[in-house]
Amino acid sequence: MNESIHLMKRIAVCVALILTTGAAFATELKLVAPGAPGSLVDKLKSASLTLAAPAREEPVTPQDLLAAARADYGRLESVLYAAGYYGGVIRIVVDGREAADIPPLAQISRIDRVALRVLAGPRFIFARTNVTPLAPGTELPDGFRFGAYAESGLIADAAKAGIDGWRDLGHAKAELAGQDVIANHKTNIVAADIRLNPGPRLRFGDLVVRKTGRVRPERLREIAGLPTGETFSPDEVDEAATRLRRTGTFRSVSVTEAETPAPDGTLDIEARVVDEKPRRIGFGAEISSLEGLGLSGFWLHRNLLGGAERLRLDASVGGIGGDTGGEDYNLSARFDRPATFTPDTGLYLEARAAEENEPNYRERSIEVGGGLTHIFSDSLTGEAGIAYRYSEVDDDLGARTLEHVLLPARLTWDTRDSQLDAHEGYYLDVEATPFVGVNGGSAGARLYGDARAYLGFGKDDRFVLAGRAQVGSVSGASAAEVPPGMLFYSGGAGTVRGQAYQSLAVDLGGGREIGGRSFMAFSGELRAPLRDALSLVAFYDVGFVGADSWGTENGGWHSGAGLGLRYDTGIGPIRLDVATPVSGGSSGAIEVYIGIGQAF
């Protein structure tokens, strides 16, 4: 009998919850602001918790609606002040009663109607705007001036700009000393007076490591590169944090100023870091109807010797089941040590062993070298070094062994918003590799450039125009004196889709072909969204390979075009491209490419 009673009670509670939840969502909600501009009305609606209640995933009770209505007084008033309306009247009526008059813990079984009415009143303007004392060169917000609309956010922005101006000159503890903001409701004007306390000019003290993990504290200081003894600068504090983050060794980095300066006029900076997992592995795959399957993987150690040193091992095999001359194998290792000579200069050592079985040649090579990297800015990086390369070559020029000393240098400028799926920005990668043949070989240089640009347009930049240009040249040595892997071919996923892999080369006659000493490739894409995570891509590629170092007289062109689909996984799109030759290839041929990330 007792169990039956308890069961009936549970059923009654469930029915009550269902009814109250249904009533909450069935409540009529309305906001009106007579005479207010549409932009202001939209902001009021966006700020209202009451109007947002039906969109909540969890059930909304009458008490939830009442709490939202009571909170909306302050939220709507903040919107009015932010737009310069200081005389507004807000009424929120819940079933005929002012929400502010209803006790917050009142037991209400249902709410049928909530009406929000906002009378914005006149818009106020600034009659006085003072910030004192003001650091030389400080720029206040453009709207913080006599006669402009007195938006409350401008007052806060002006105070922040004033403080930042002093901090940029070394006054790290500049602060707001006081402010008087008076709104005259008779004349609809606002007088704003802001007083600042610049405080003393300070110098950087020590970088104090408050929390660390596996990375040694002295290495943390070297990487951060805090200019101890120099005049304080907030940009230098931010840069120190950036240097620590870009090592990839830490999951989180916090660099903050000490609360109190030292008596000698210095200010210590405190660093707290949390280690990332020391090891990481990754895998990748691409497949093409002609080039076959390509597999790649890597193993990474983020802190090899306790100083944020990075060791990465890469292995790949390509051309599996393809018509590209056989499988290609690549095994490489790279060691990077940040902050070796300066905070932005690092040391690298690398080694690579490869076997390339391509349609026109076979090359086995070993390369070892090292050099320096330098980070010029967030978007510009460079590296330069020296390397030795040994190659065993078998191509249409015959079998031979080549040895070279290389002097590779590289600059990369990258402003893209995403590496895997860019919607805006630019990318420019320029490589220059002077080389000298060992045992009497000729000297020369290999140049290569890769430029990309992205333009988003339409609502929320949903459509993207993407363009790519590649240019290459080998000068100072004949094709026979250069490893085939340093020459140029065109055709395939990385150059001209729709054309057979490395199908465009230099024709020696009699069915013999070798790589070119000059190269150009141009690609254009229009990326358009379809629905959900799917998007459509239309593309056109064109490529050139020539026998000479420069010029287009002694060479050939080909092109391809097609359509593709992209599925956005959240971390990068899965790519499917279908292409066919347009000129210079087998008419009617169809090539299919599948991979991760955009084609470029």
PDB file of N, CA and C in Angstrom, residues 414-480:
ATOM      1  N   ASP A 414      53.170  34.642 -42.845  1.00  0.00           N
ATOM      2  CA  ASP A 414      51.888  33.948 -42.762  1.00  0.00           C
ATOM      3  C   ASP A 414      50.912  34.756 -41.922  1.00  0.00           C
ATOM      4  N   THR A 415      49.869  35.281 -42.571  1.00  0.00           N
ATOM      5  CA  THR A 415      48.821  36.025 -41.856  1.00  0.00           C
ATOM      6  C   THR A 415      47.472  35.332 -41.979  1.00  0.00           C
ATOM      7  N   ARG A 416      47.449  34.068 -42.357  1.00  0.00           N
ATOM      8  CA  ARG A 416      46.185  33.341 -42.512  1.00  0.00           C
ATOM      9  C   ARG A 416      45.481  33.167 -41.171  1.00  0.00           C
ATOM     10  N   ASP A 417      44.152  33.146 -41.223  1.00  0.00           N
ATOM     11  CA  ASP A 417      43.398  32.916 -39.996  1.00  0.00           C
ATOM     12  C   ASP A 417      43.358  31.440 -39.619  1.00  0.00           C
ATOM     13  N   SER A 418      43.700  30.548 -40.545  1.00  0.00           N
ATOM     14  CA  SER A 418      43.750  29.114 -40.262  1.00  0.00           C
ATOM     15  C   SER A 418      44.672  28.458 -41.277  1.00  0.00           C
ATOM     16  N   GLN A 419      45.502  27.537 -40.818  1.00  0.00           N
ATOM     17  CA  GLN A 419      46.409  26.859 -41.740  1.00  0.00           C
ATOM     18  C   GLN A 419      45.697  25.795 -42.556  1.00  0.00           C
ATOM     19  N   LEU A 420      44.672  25.148 -41.981  1.00  0.00           N
ATOM     20  CA  LEU A 420      43.985  24.065 -42.679  1.00  0.00           C
ATOM     21  C   LEU A 420      42.781  24.548 -43.474  1.00  0.00           C
ATOM     22  N   ASP A 421      42.196  25.687 -43.092  1.00  0.00           N
ATOM     23  CA  ASP A 421      40.984  26.159 -43.765  1.00  0.00           C
ATOM     24  C   ASP A 421      40.924  27.684 -43.697  1.00  0.00           C
ATOM     25  N   ALA A 422      41.809  28.341 -44.434  1.00  0.00           N
ATOM     26  CA  ALA A 422      41.901  29.800 -44.379  1.00  0.00           C
ATOM     27  C   ALA A 422      40.714  30.457 -45.072  1.00  0.00           C
ATOM     28  N   HIS A 423      40.215  31.540 -44.474  1.00  0.00           N
ATOM     29  CA  HIS A 423      39.163  32.364 -45.066  1.00  0.00           C
ATOM     30  C   HIS A 423      39.672  33.761 -45.417  1.00  0.00           C
ATOM     31  N   GLU A 424      40.770  34.154 -44.817  1.00  0.00           N
ATOM     32  CA  GLU A 424      41.353  35.463 -45.121  1.00  0.00           C
ATOM     33  C   GLU A 424      42.838  35.433 -44.776  1.00  0.00           C
ATOM     34  N   GLY A 425      43.569  36.352 -45.356  1.00  0.00           N
ATOM     35  CA  GLY A 425      44.987  36.464 -45.054  1.00  0.00           C
ATOM     36  C   GLY A 425      45.869  36.080 -46.226  1.00  0.00           C
ATOM     37  N   TYR A 426      47.170  36.096 -45.966  1.00  0.00           N
ATOM     38  CA  TYR A 426      48.172  35.819 -47.002  1.00  0.00           C
ATOM     39  C   TYR A 426      49.217  34.848 -46.466  1.00  0.00           C
ATOM     40  N   TYR A 427      49.867  34.169 -47.404  1.00  0.00           N
ATOM     41  CA  TYR A 427      50.956  33.248 -47.074  1.00  0.00           C
ATOM     42  C   TYR A 427      52.016  33.375 -48.152  1.00  0.00           C
ATOM     43  N   LEU A 428      53.265  33.577 -47.732  1.00  0.00           N
ATOM     44  CA  LEU A 428      54.378  33.675 -48.673  1.00  0.00           C
ATOM     45  C   LEU A 428      55.557  32.906 -48.103  1.00  0.00           C
ATOM     46  N   ASP A 429      56.039  31.936 -48.872  1.00  0.00           N
ATOM     47  CA  ASP A 429      57.176  31.132 -48.461  1.00  0.00           C
ATOM     48  C   ASP A 429      58.237  31.216 -49.558  1.00  0.00           C
ATOM     49  N   VAL A 430      59.407  31.728 -49.219  1.00  0.00           N
ATOM     50  CA  VAL A 430      60.488  31.920 -50.192  1.00  0.00           C
ATOM     51  C   VAL A 430      61.701  31.120 -49.742  1.00  0.00           C
ATOM     52  N   GLU A 431      62.226  30.272 -50.629  1.00  0.00           N
ATOM     53  CA  GLU A 431      63.402  29.466 -50.332  1.00  0.00           C
ATOM     54  C   GLU A 431      64.514  29.795 -51.324  1.00  0.00           C
ATOM     55  N   ALA A 432      65.733  29.929 -50.829  1.00  0.00           N
ATOM     56  CA  ALA A 432      66.921  30.109 -51.660  1.00  0.00           C
ATOM     57  C   ALA A 432      67.979  29.135 -51.158  1.00  0.00           C
ATOM     58  N   THR A 433      68.439  28.258 -52.066  1.00  0.00           N
ATOM     59  CA  THR A 433      69.397  27.225 -51.685  1.00  0.00           C
ATOM     60  C   THR A 433      70.603  27.257 -52.614  1.00  0.00           C
ATOM     61  N   PRO A 434      71.599  28.077 -52.313  1.00  0.00           N
ATOM     62  CA  PRO A 434      72.853  27.968 -53.061  1.00  0.00           C
ATOM     63  C   PRO A 434      73.501  26.607 -52.789  1.00  0.00           C
ATOM     64  N   PHE A 435      74.190  26.061 -53.785  1.00  0.00           N
ATOM     65  CA  PHE A 435      74.821  24.760 -53.590  1.00  0.00           C
ATOM     66  C   PHE A 435      76.153  24.714 -54.332  1.00  0.00           C
ATOM     67  N   VAL A 436      77.026  23.844 -53.852  1.00  0.00           N
ATOM     68  CA  VAL A 436      78.331  23.621 -54.460  1.00  0.00           C
ATOM     69  C   VAL A 436      78.522  22.121 -54.619  1.00  0.00           C
ATOM     70  N   GLY A 437      78.852  21.685 -55.829  1.00  0.00           N
ATOM     71  CA  GLY A 437      79.105  20.279 -56.055  1.00  0.00           C
ATOM     72  C   GLY A 437      80.442  19.860 -55.472  1.00  0.00           C
ATOM     73  N   VAL A 438      80.455  18.716 -54.803  1.00  0.00           N
ATOM     74  CA  VAL A 438      81.686  18.184 -54.241  1.00  0.00           C
ATOM     75  C   VAL A 438      82.434  17.419 -55.334  1.00  0.00           C
ATOM     76  N   ASN A 439      83.753  17.400 -55.244  1.00  0.00           N
ATOM     77  CA  ASN A 439      84.596  16.701 -56.222  1.00  0.00           C
ATOM     78  C   ASN A 439      84.449  17.282 -57.620  1.00  0.00           C
ATOM     79  N   GLY A 440      84.515  18.612 -57.704  1.00  0.00           N
ATOM     80  CA  GLY A 440      84.528  19.256 -58.999  1.00  0.00           C
ATOM     81  C   GLY A 440      83.190  19.579 -59.599  1.00  0.00           C
ATOM     82  N   GLY A 441      82.082  19.348 -58.910  1.00  0.00           N
ATOM     83  CA  GLY A 441      80.767  19.670 -59.446  1.00  0.00           C
ATOM     84  C   GLY A 441      80.534  21.164 -59.506  1.00  0.00           C
ATOM     85  N   SER A 442      79.594  21.563 -60.365  1.00  0.00           N
ATOM     86  CA  SER A 442      79.310  22.987 -60.548  1.00  0.00           C
ATOM     87  C   SER A 442      78.570  23.568 -59.351  1.00  0.00           C
ATOM     88  N   ALA A 443      78.711  24.856 -59.200  1.00  0.00           N
ATOM     89  CA  ALA A 443      77.962  25.585 -58.182  1.00  0.00           C
ATOM     90  C   ALA A 443      76.714  26.180 -58.820  1.00  0.00           C
ATOM     91  N   GLY A 444      75.716  26.433 -58.023  1.00  0.00           N
ATOM     92  CA  GLY A 444      74.483  27.018 -58.535  1.00  0.00           C
ATOM     93  C   GLY A 444      73.552  27.387 -57.393  1.00  0.00           C
ATOM     94  N   ALA A 445      72.286  27.589 -57.719  1.00  0.00           N
ATOM     95  CA  ALA A 445      71.303  27.963 -56.706  1.00  0.00           C
ATOM     96  C   ALA A 445      69.928  27.486 -57.148  1.00  0.00           C
ATOM     97  N   ARG A 446      69.148  27.068 -56.183  1.00  0.00           N
ATOM     98  CA  ARG A 446      67.749  26.708 -56.421  1.00  0.00           C
ATOM     99  C   ARG A 446      66.880  27.711 -55.678  1.00  0.00           C
ATOM    100  N   LEU A 447      65.940  28.317 -56.408  1.00  0.00           N
ATOM    101  CA  LEU A 447      65.003  29.275 -55.836  1.00  0.00           C
ATOM    102  C   LEU A 447      63.591  28.730 -55.958  1.00  0.00           C
ATOM    103  N   TYR A 448      62.801  28.959 -54.937  1.00  0.00           N
ATOM    104  CA  TYR A 448      61.406  28.514 -54.975  1.00  0.00           C
ATOM    105  C   TYR A 448      60.560  29.458 -54.138  1.00  0.00           C
ATOM    106  N   GLY A 449      59.386  29.813 -54.665  1.00  0.00           N
ATOM    107  CA  GLY A 449      58.461  30.670 -53.946  1.00  0.00           C
ATOM    108  C   GLY A 449      57.039  30.148 -54.034  1.00  0.00           C
ATOM    109  N   ASP A 450      56.309  30.274 -52.937  1.00  0.00           N
ATOM    110  CA  ASP A 450      54.918  29.818 -52.864  1.00  0.00           C
ATOM    111  C   ASP A 450      54.105  30.941 -52.228  1.00  0.00           C
ATOM    112  N   ALA A 451      53.193  31.551 -53.000  1.00  0.00           N
ATOM    113  CA  ALA A 451      52.377  32.661 -52.513  1.00  0.00           C
ATOM    114  C   ALA A 451      50.906  32.276 -52.565  1.00  0.00           C
ATOM    115  N   ARG A 452      50.171  32.597 -51.506  1.00  0.00           N
ATOM    116  CA  ARG A 452      48.745  32.270 -51.431  1.00  0.00           C
ATOM    117  C   ARG A 452      47.986  33.471 -50.860  1.00  0.00           C
ATOM    118  N   ALA A 453      46.766  33.642 -51.327  1.00  0.00           N
ATOM    119  CA  ALA A 453      45.928  34.745 -50.837  1.00  0.00           C
ATOM    120  C   ALA A 453      44.496  34.247 -50.703  1.00  0.00           C
ATOM    121  N   TYR A 454      43.788  34.778 -49.695  1.00  0.00           N
ATOM    122  CA  TYR A 454      42.431  34.332 -49.393  1.00  0.00           C
ATOM    123  C   TYR A 454      41.553  35.556 -49.155  1.00  0.00           C
ATOM    124  N   LEU A 455      40.377  35.550 -49.764  1.00  0.00           N
ATOM    125  CA  LEU A 455      39.434  36.658 -49.632  1.00  0.00           C
ATOM    126  C   LEU A 455      38.057  36.101 -49.333  1.00  0.00           C
ATOM    127  N   GLY A 456      37.547  36.399 -48.132  1.00  0.00           N
ATOM    128  CA  GLY A 456      36.197  35.998 -47.779  1.00  0.00           C
ATOM    129  C   GLY A 456      35.204  37.083 -48.152  1.00  0.00           C
ATOM    130  N   PHE A 457      34.028  36.686 -48.611  1.00  0.00           N
ATOM    131  CA  PHE A 457      32.996  37.668 -48.953  1.00  0.00           C
ATOM    132  C   PHE A 457      31.627  37.043 -48.711  1.00  0.00           C
ATOM    133  N   GLY A 458      30.587  37.896 -48.832  1.00  0.00           N
ATOM    134  CA  GLY A 458      29.253  37.441 -48.493  1.00  0.00           C
ATOM    135  C   GLY A 458      29.016  37.539 -46.996  1.00  0.00           C
ATOM    136  N   LYS A 459      27.860  37.124 -46.548  1.00  0.00           N
ATOM    137  CA  LYS A 459      27.509  37.196 -45.137  1.00  0.00           C
ATOM    138  C   LYS A 459      28.450  36.317 -44.328  1.00  0.00           C
ATOM    139  N   ASP A 460      29.067  36.912 -43.303  1.00  0.00           N
ATOM    140  CA  ASP A 460      30.015  36.218 -42.421  1.00  0.00           C
ATOM    141  C   ASP A 460      31.157  35.587 -43.199  1.00  0.00           C
ATOM    142  N   ASP A 461      31.493  36.159 -44.383  1.00  0.00           N
ATOM    143  CA  ASP A 461      32.601  35.644 -45.205  1.00  0.00           C
ATOM    144  C   ASP A 461      32.431  34.156 -45.501  1.00  0.00           C
ATOM    145  N   ARG A 462      31.185  33.767 -45.806  1.00  0.00           N
ATOM    146  CA  ARG A 462      30.918  32.348 -46.049  1.00  0.00           C
ATOM    147  C   ARG A 462      31.524  31.873 -47.360  1.00  0.00           C
ATOM    148  N   PHE A 463      31.664  32.764 -48.337  1.00  0.00           N
ATOM    149  CA  PHE A 463      32.300  32.421 -49.609  1.00  0.00           C
ATOM    150  C   PHE A 463      33.769  32.847 -49.554  1.00  0.00           C
ATOM    151  N   VAL A 464      34.624  32.059 -50.178  1.00  0.00           N
ATOM    152  CA  VAL A 464      36.063  32.339 -50.148  1.00  0.00           C
ATOM    153  C   VAL A 464      36.641  32.192 -51.545  1.00  0.00           C
ATOM    154  N   LEU A 465      37.381  33.225 -51.964  1.00  0.00           N
ATOM    155  CA  LEU A 465      38.209  33.134 -53.165  1.00  0.00           C
ATOM    156  C   LEU A 465      39.640  32.870 -52.709  1.00  0.00           C
ATOM    157  N   ALA A 466      40.251  31.812 -53.240  1.00  0.00           N
ATOM    158  CA  ALA A 466      41.603  31.448 -52.851  1.00  0.00           C
ATOM    159  C   ALA A 466      42.476  31.349 -54.099  1.00  0.00           C
ATOM    160  N   GLY A 467      43.676  31.899 -54.021  1.00  0.00           N
ATOM    161  CA  GLY A 467      44.600  31.852 -55.144  1.00  0.00           C
ATOM    162  C   GLY A 467      45.987  31.446 -54.700  1.00  0.00           C
ATOM    163  N   ARG A 468      46.694  30.759 -55.601  1.00  0.00           N
ATOM    164  CA  ARG A 468      48.043  30.299 -55.281  1.00  0.00           C
ATOM    165  C   ARG A 468      48.949  30.446 -56.491  1.00  0.00           C
ATOM    166  N   ALA A 469      50.181  30.875 -56.262  1.00  0.00           N
ATOM    167  CA  ALA A 469      51.183  30.963 -57.323  1.00  0.00           C
ATOM    168  C   ALA A 469      52.477  30.340 -56.815  1.00  0.00           C
ATOM    169  N   GLN A 470      53.045  29.433 -57.619  1.00  0.00           N
ATOM    170  CA  GLN A 470      54.325  28.804 -57.298  1.00  0.00           C
ATOM    171  C   GLN A 470      55.318  29.106 -58.425  1.00  0.00           C
ATOM    172  N   VAL A 471      56.533  29.471 -58.057  1.00  0.00           N
ATOM    173  CA  VAL A 471      57.569  29.792 -59.038  1.00  0.00           C
ATOM    174  C   VAL A 471      58.871  29.159 -58.559  1.00  0.00           C
ATOM    175  N   GLY A 472      59.616  28.543 -59.508  1.00  0.00           N
ATOM    176  CA  GLY A 472      60.875  27.926 -59.142  1.00  0.00           C
ATOM    177  C   GLY A 472      61.910  28.048 -60.247  1.00  0.00           C
ATOM    178  N   SER A 473      63.189  28.003 -59.859  1.00  0.00           N
ATOM    179  CA  SER A 473      64.272  28.095 -60.835  1.00  0.00           C
ATOM    180  C   SER A 473      65.528  27.452 -60.276  1.00  0.00           C
ATOM    181  N   VAL A 474      66.269  26.759 -61.157  1.00  0.00           N
ATOM    182  CA  VAL A 474      67.594  26.238 -60.827  1.00  0.00           C
ATOM    183  C   VAL A 474      68.579  26.851 -61.818  1.00  0.00           C
ATOM    184  N   SER A 475      69.599  27.528 -61.297  1.00  0.00           N
ATOM    185  CA  SER A 475      70.555  28.209 -62.171  1.00  0.00           C
ATOM    186  C   SER A 475      71.977  27.821 -61.795  1.00  0.00           C
ATOM    187  N   GLY A 476      72.905  28.019 -62.754  1.00  0.00           N
ATOM    188  CA  GLY A 476      74.318  27.830 -62.485  1.00  0.00           C
ATOM    189  C   GLY A 476      74.830  26.422 -62.636  1.00  0.00           C
ATOM    190  N   ALA A 477      73.970  25.449 -62.852  1.00  0.00           N
ATOM    191  CA  ALA A 477      74.382  24.061 -63.036  1.00  0.00           C
ATOM    192  C   ALA A 477      73.436  23.406 -64.028  1.00  0.00           C
ATOM    193  N   SER A 478      73.923  22.428 -64.745  1.00  0.00           N
ATOM    194  CA  SER A 478      73.089  21.720 -65.700  1.00  0.00           C
ATOM    195  C   SER A 478      72.165  20.757 -64.971  1.00  0.00           C
ATOM    196  N   ALA A 479      71.150  20.268 -65.672  1.00  0.00           N
ATOM    197  CA  ALA A 479      70.202  19.340 -65.066  1.00  0.00           C
ATOM    198  C   ALA A 479      70.882  18.068 -64.603  1.00  0.00           C
ATOM    199  N   ALA A 480      71.940  17.641 -65.327  1.00  0.00           N
ATOM    200  CA  ALA A 480      72.638  16.413 -64.953  1.00  0.00           C
ATOM    201  C   ALA A 480      73.429  16.571 -63.660  1.00  0.00           C
TER     202      ALA A 480
END
